[in-house]
Short mmCIF file of C-alpha atoms in Angstrom, two decimals:
data_model
loop_
_atom_site.label_atom_id
_atom_site.label_comp_id
_atom_site.label_asym_id
_atom_site.label_seq_id
_atom_site.Cartn_x
_atom_site.Cartn_y
_atom_site.Cartn_z
CA GLU A 1 -4.20 1.35 -14.73
CA PRO A 2 -6.16 -0.72 -17.69
CA GLU A 3 -10.08 0.74 -17.94
CA VAL A 4 -12.81 -0.34 -19.36
CA THR A 5 -14.42 2.79 -22.07
CA GLN A 6 -18.32 3.18 -22.44
CA THR A 7 -19.17 5.05 -25.31
CA PRO A 8 -21.72 7.26 -25.32
CA SER A 9 -21.57 8.98 -22.03
CA HIS A 10 -25.41 10.16 -22.39
CA GLN A 11 -27.91 9.15 -24.97
CA VAL A 12 -31.39 10.51 -25.22
CA THR A 13 -33.60 8.40 -27.62
CA GLN A 14 -37.40 8.78 -28.46
CA MET A 15 -39.58 5.57 -27.89
CA GLY A 16 -39.39 2.45 -29.81
CA GLN A 17 -36.01 3.59 -31.11
CA GLU A 18 -32.98 0.84 -31.39
CA VAL A 19 -30.23 2.29 -29.22
CA ILE A 20 -26.53 0.39 -29.24
CA LEU A 21 -24.44 1.30 -26.54
CA ARG A 22 -20.66 0.62 -27.06
CA CYS A 23 -17.98 -0.69 -24.44
CA VAL A 24 -14.26 -1.69 -24.61
CA PRO A 25 -13.58 -4.15 -21.77
CA ILE A 26 -9.67 -4.14 -20.73
CA SER A 27 -8.01 -6.23 -23.47
CA ASN A 28 -6.41 -9.08 -21.45
CA HIS A 29 -9.84 -10.11 -20.00
CA LEU A 30 -12.33 -12.80 -20.83
CA TYR A 31 -15.58 -11.96 -18.72
CA PHE A 32 -17.79 -9.30 -20.01
CA TYR A 33 -21.02 -7.81 -18.51
CA TRP A 34 -23.77 -5.29 -19.18
CA TYR A 35 -25.20 -4.23 -15.25
CA ARG A 36 -28.18 -1.54 -15.19
CA GLN A 37 -29.13 1.10 -12.61
CA ILE A 38 -32.31 3.03 -12.87
CA LEU A 39 -32.16 6.49 -10.90
CA GLY A 40 -31.96 5.47 -6.90
CA GLN A 41 -32.10 1.78 -7.05
CA LYS A 42 -30.18 -1.23 -6.95
CA VAL A 43 -27.58 -2.22 -9.21
CA GLU A 44 -29.17 -5.06 -11.51
CA PHE A 45 -27.35 -7.79 -13.62
CA LEU A 46 -28.18 -7.93 -16.94
CA VAL A 47 -25.74 -10.67 -18.63
CA SER A 48 -22.19 -11.68 -18.84
CA PHE A 49 -20.45 -12.99 -21.63
CA TYR A 50 -17.99 -15.50 -22.72
CA ASN A 51 -15.98 -17.29 -25.31
CA ASN A 52 -18.28 -15.46 -27.72
CA GLU A 53 -21.90 -16.15 -25.95
CA ILE A 54 -23.56 -15.22 -23.28
CA SER A 55 -22.83 -17.64 -20.26
CA GLU A 56 -25.87 -16.04 -17.71
CA LYS A 57 -28.82 -13.86 -18.20
CA SER A 58 -31.45 -12.45 -15.96
CA GLU A 59 -35.03 -11.44 -16.09
CA ILE A 60 -34.64 -8.76 -17.16
CA PHE A 61 -32.58 -9.58 -20.27
CA ASP A 62 -35.91 -10.51 -22.75
CA ASP A 63 -35.74 -10.73 -26.45
CA GLN A 64 -35.49 -6.62 -26.89
CA PHE A 65 -31.81 -6.73 -25.28
CA SER A 66 -28.89 -8.63 -27.22
CA VAL A 67 -24.99 -8.54 -26.87
CA GLU A 68 -22.53 -8.69 -29.53
CA ARG A 69 -18.64 -8.67 -29.66
CA PRO A 70 -18.28 -7.91 -33.19
CA ASP A 71 -14.45 -7.08 -33.34
CA GLY A 72 -12.06 -8.34 -30.70
CA SER A 73 -11.95 -5.09 -28.82
CA ASN A 74 -15.39 -3.90 -29.00
CA PHE A 75 -18.36 -5.29 -27.13
CA THR A 76 -22.25 -3.94 -27.42
CA LEU A 77 -25.51 -4.14 -25.85
CA LYS A 78 -28.46 -3.58 -28.39
CA ILE A 79 -32.17 -2.75 -27.11
CA ARG A 80 -34.22 -3.32 -29.94
CA SER A 81 -36.99 -1.10 -29.23
CA THR A 82 -36.74 1.08 -26.33
CA LYS A 83 -38.91 1.90 -23.22
CA LEU A 84 -39.60 4.41 -20.92
CA GLU A 85 -38.76 2.03 -18.06
CA ASP A 86 -35.44 1.30 -20.16
CA SER A 87 -33.99 4.64 -18.69
CA ALA A 88 -31.36 3.88 -16.82
CA MET A 89 -27.33 4.11 -16.58
CA TYR A 90 -25.62 1.30 -18.13
CA PHE A 91 -22.94 -0.09 -17.07
CA CYS A 92 -20.08 -2.37 -18.84
CA ALA A 93 -17.65 -4.52 -16.72
CA SER A 94 -15.07 -7.25 -17.73
CA SER A 95 -12.83 -8.92 -15.58
CA GLU A 96 -9.95 -11.80 -15.46
CA PRO A 97 -11.07 -15.78 -15.99
CA LYS A 98 -11.75 -15.71 -12.11
CA VAL A 99 -13.70 -13.54 -10.51
CA LEU A 100 -11.86 -13.20 -7.25
CA TYR A 101 -10.22 -10.75 -9.20
CA GLY A 102 -13.04 -8.34 -8.84
CA TYR A 103 -15.11 -6.43 -11.93
CA THR A 104 -13.96 -3.73 -14.01
CA PHE A 105 -16.20 -1.00 -14.54
CA GLY A 106 -16.73 1.42 -17.13
CA SER A 107 -17.93 4.68 -16.01
CA GLY A 108 -21.33 4.08 -17.67
CA THR A 109 -24.00 5.19 -20.26
CA ARG A 110 -26.64 7.33 -18.86
CA LEU A 111 -29.14 6.24 -21.19
CA THR A 112 -32.60 8.34 -21.47
CA VAL A 113 -36.15 7.47 -23.11
CA VAL A 114 -38.43 10.04 -24.31
CA ALA B 1 -28.73 -17.69 -5.08
CA GLN B 2 -26.73 -15.08 -3.17
CA SER B 3 -28.14 -11.82 -1.66
CA VAL B 4 -26.71 -9.31 -0.03
CA THR B 5 -28.44 -6.71 2.83
CA GLN B 6 -27.20 -2.99 2.99
CA LEU B 7 -28.57 -1.92 6.37
CA GLY B 8 -29.02 1.73 5.73
CA SER B 9 -29.88 3.50 2.56
CA HIS B 10 -28.12 6.94 3.70
CA VAL B 11 -25.44 7.45 6.67
CA SER B 12 -24.54 10.62 7.62
CA VAL B 13 -21.31 10.89 9.75
CA SER B 14 -18.99 14.12 11.02
CA GLU B 15 -15.89 14.82 9.72
CA GLY B 16 -12.80 12.72 11.50
CA ALA B 17 -15.51 10.36 13.53
CA LEU B 18 -16.34 6.53 12.46
CA VAL B 19 -17.79 5.29 9.12
CA LEU B 20 -19.24 2.22 9.38
CA LEU B 21 -21.30 0.97 6.23
CA ARG B 22 -23.01 -2.39 7.25
CA CYS B 23 -23.43 -5.75 4.42
CA ASN B 24 -24.87 -8.94 5.32
CA TYR B 25 -24.79 -11.74 2.79
CA SER B 26 -26.80 -14.83 2.62
CA SER B 27 -24.53 -17.53 0.31
CA SER B 28 -25.11 -21.04 -0.02
CA VAL B 29 -21.13 -21.74 -0.31
CA PRO B 30 -18.33 -19.71 0.98
CA PRO B 31 -19.01 -16.22 -0.96
CA TYR B 32 -16.44 -13.48 -2.42
CA LEU B 33 -17.54 -9.80 -1.11
CA PHE B 34 -16.92 -7.15 -2.38
CA TRP B 35 -17.00 -3.26 -1.72
CA TYR B 36 -17.05 -1.11 -4.71
CA VAL B 37 -18.01 2.93 -4.10
CA GLN B 38 -19.53 4.89 -6.99
CA TYR B 39 -18.78 9.12 -6.95
CA PRO B 40 -21.06 11.18 -8.45
CA ASN B 41 -21.70 10.55 -12.11
CA GLN B 42 -18.55 7.93 -12.07
CA GLY B 43 -18.98 4.70 -12.52
CA LEU B 44 -18.34 2.03 -9.78
CA GLN B 45 -14.94 1.70 -8.42
CA LEU B 46 -13.98 -1.90 -6.09
CA LEU B 47 -12.49 -0.66 -2.82
CA LEU B 48 -11.78 -4.05 -1.74
CA LYS B 49 -12.37 -7.59 -1.53
CA TYR B 50 -12.30 -10.54 0.54
CA THR B 51 -11.41 -13.89 -1.49
CA SER B 52 -10.85 -16.39 1.25
CA ALA B 53 -7.95 -15.37 2.49
CA ALA B 54 -7.51 -13.28 5.19
CA THR B 55 -10.53 -12.14 7.20
CA LEU B 56 -9.70 -8.32 7.48
CA VAL B 57 -8.85 -6.91 4.50
CA LYS B 58 -7.52 -3.52 3.74
CA GLY B 59 -8.54 -1.30 0.97
CA ILE B 60 -7.99 1.84 -0.98
CA ASN B 61 -8.50 5.61 0.56
CA GLY B 62 -8.12 4.42 4.31
CA PHE B 63 -11.39 1.45 4.32
CA GLU B 64 -11.22 -1.66 5.67
CA ALA B 65 -13.87 -4.80 5.95
CA GLU B 66 -13.94 -7.77 8.12
CA PHE B 67 -15.23 -11.11 6.98
CA LYS B 68 -17.13 -13.07 9.91
CA LYS B 69 -18.63 -16.01 8.56
CA SER B 70 -20.58 -16.47 11.76
CA GLU B 71 -22.46 -13.25 11.42
CA THR B 72 -22.75 -13.54 7.84
CA SER B 73 -21.23 -10.14 7.58
CA PHE B 74 -18.60 -7.60 5.84
CA HIS B 75 -18.58 -4.38 7.00
CA LEU B 76 -17.09 -1.79 5.51
CA THR B 77 -15.38 0.21 8.07
CA LYS B 78 -13.16 3.96 7.73
CA PRO B 79 -11.58 5.24 11.54
CA SER B 80 -11.70 8.75 10.34
CA ALA B 81 -14.33 10.26 7.66
CA HIS B 82 -13.24 13.14 5.06
CA MET B 83 -15.02 15.23 2.86
CA SER B 84 -14.05 13.00 -0.19
CA ASP B 85 -15.84 10.10 1.06
CA ALA B 86 -18.65 11.38 0.20
CA ALA B 87 -20.38 8.42 -1.66
CA GLU B 88 -22.38 6.10 -2.89
CA TYR B 89 -21.14 2.20 -1.36
CA PHE B 90 -22.41 -0.97 -2.63
CA CYS B 91 -21.58 -4.08 -1.65
CA ALA B 92 -21.71 -7.17 -3.84
CA VAL B 93 -21.20 -11.17 -3.42
CA SER B 94 -20.74 -13.93 -5.38
CA ASP B 95 -19.76 -17.34 -5.19
CA PRO B 96 -16.34 -19.14 -6.83
CA GLY B 97 -18.34 -20.51 -9.18
CA ASN B 98 -17.67 -17.60 -11.66
CA THR B 99 -21.63 -16.56 -11.05
CA PRO B 100 -22.34 -12.69 -11.68
CA LEU B 101 -22.06 -10.30 -8.89
CA VAL B 102 -25.24 -9.38 -7.13
CA PHE B 103 -25.37 -6.06 -5.60
CA GLY B 104 -27.19 -4.67 -1.98
CA LYS B 105 -28.95 -1.32 -3.11
CA GLY B 106 -26.09 0.57 -1.65
CA THR B 107 -25.35 3.46 1.12
CA ARG B 108 -25.20 6.67 0.32
CA LEU B 109 -22.73 8.39 2.80
CA SER B 110 -22.86 11.94 3.61
CA VAL B 111 -19.73 13.67 5.42
CA ILE B 112 -20.75 16.34 7.74
CA ALA B 113 -17.70 19.31 8.12
#
């Protein structure tokens, strides 16, 4: 069964450093998403991406965040200057054009900011 | 805007007992509804979904959920709990206009031998 692949599985970074989280969505999916889950809390929407541009973003997705699809397969989330409160599990997801098929999530990247 | 409420952050059942995880939604239009499961240190796996076809939806691992419009509910059930069902369960909602999934806070299911 097709999978969404995320790397790395765990990243530790110092406060103020830039991090890039990587995702390889399912090849025939057209919509891509980033969600995050702070430990013990709900899964929160960050951003959706379609046709090489952001289609929707939440209040969490401020100027410190950016997304990119640098080639035909990768989808990245960059945090420009990490803060302690950015520590969370970050999930990438992809979906077919219609949301009724649901999203396929990756296994997540646990980001720890120290 | 859509929202999801999951009653009970933690549910504990005995092995072989009925599992009932509650989910109520708020949406201005007939929604799409989903249940996802998260096993420890893993990602989110789709259990089942409601997309305006049959109101009783069957998913993987013996789970099912019933869409009740009058009660704005989409509760998840399983007749007989198994130890391997211990996990975090998330209810999620989206409207058919392709808005992003909105998740509930999750319910942790514990199964006692």
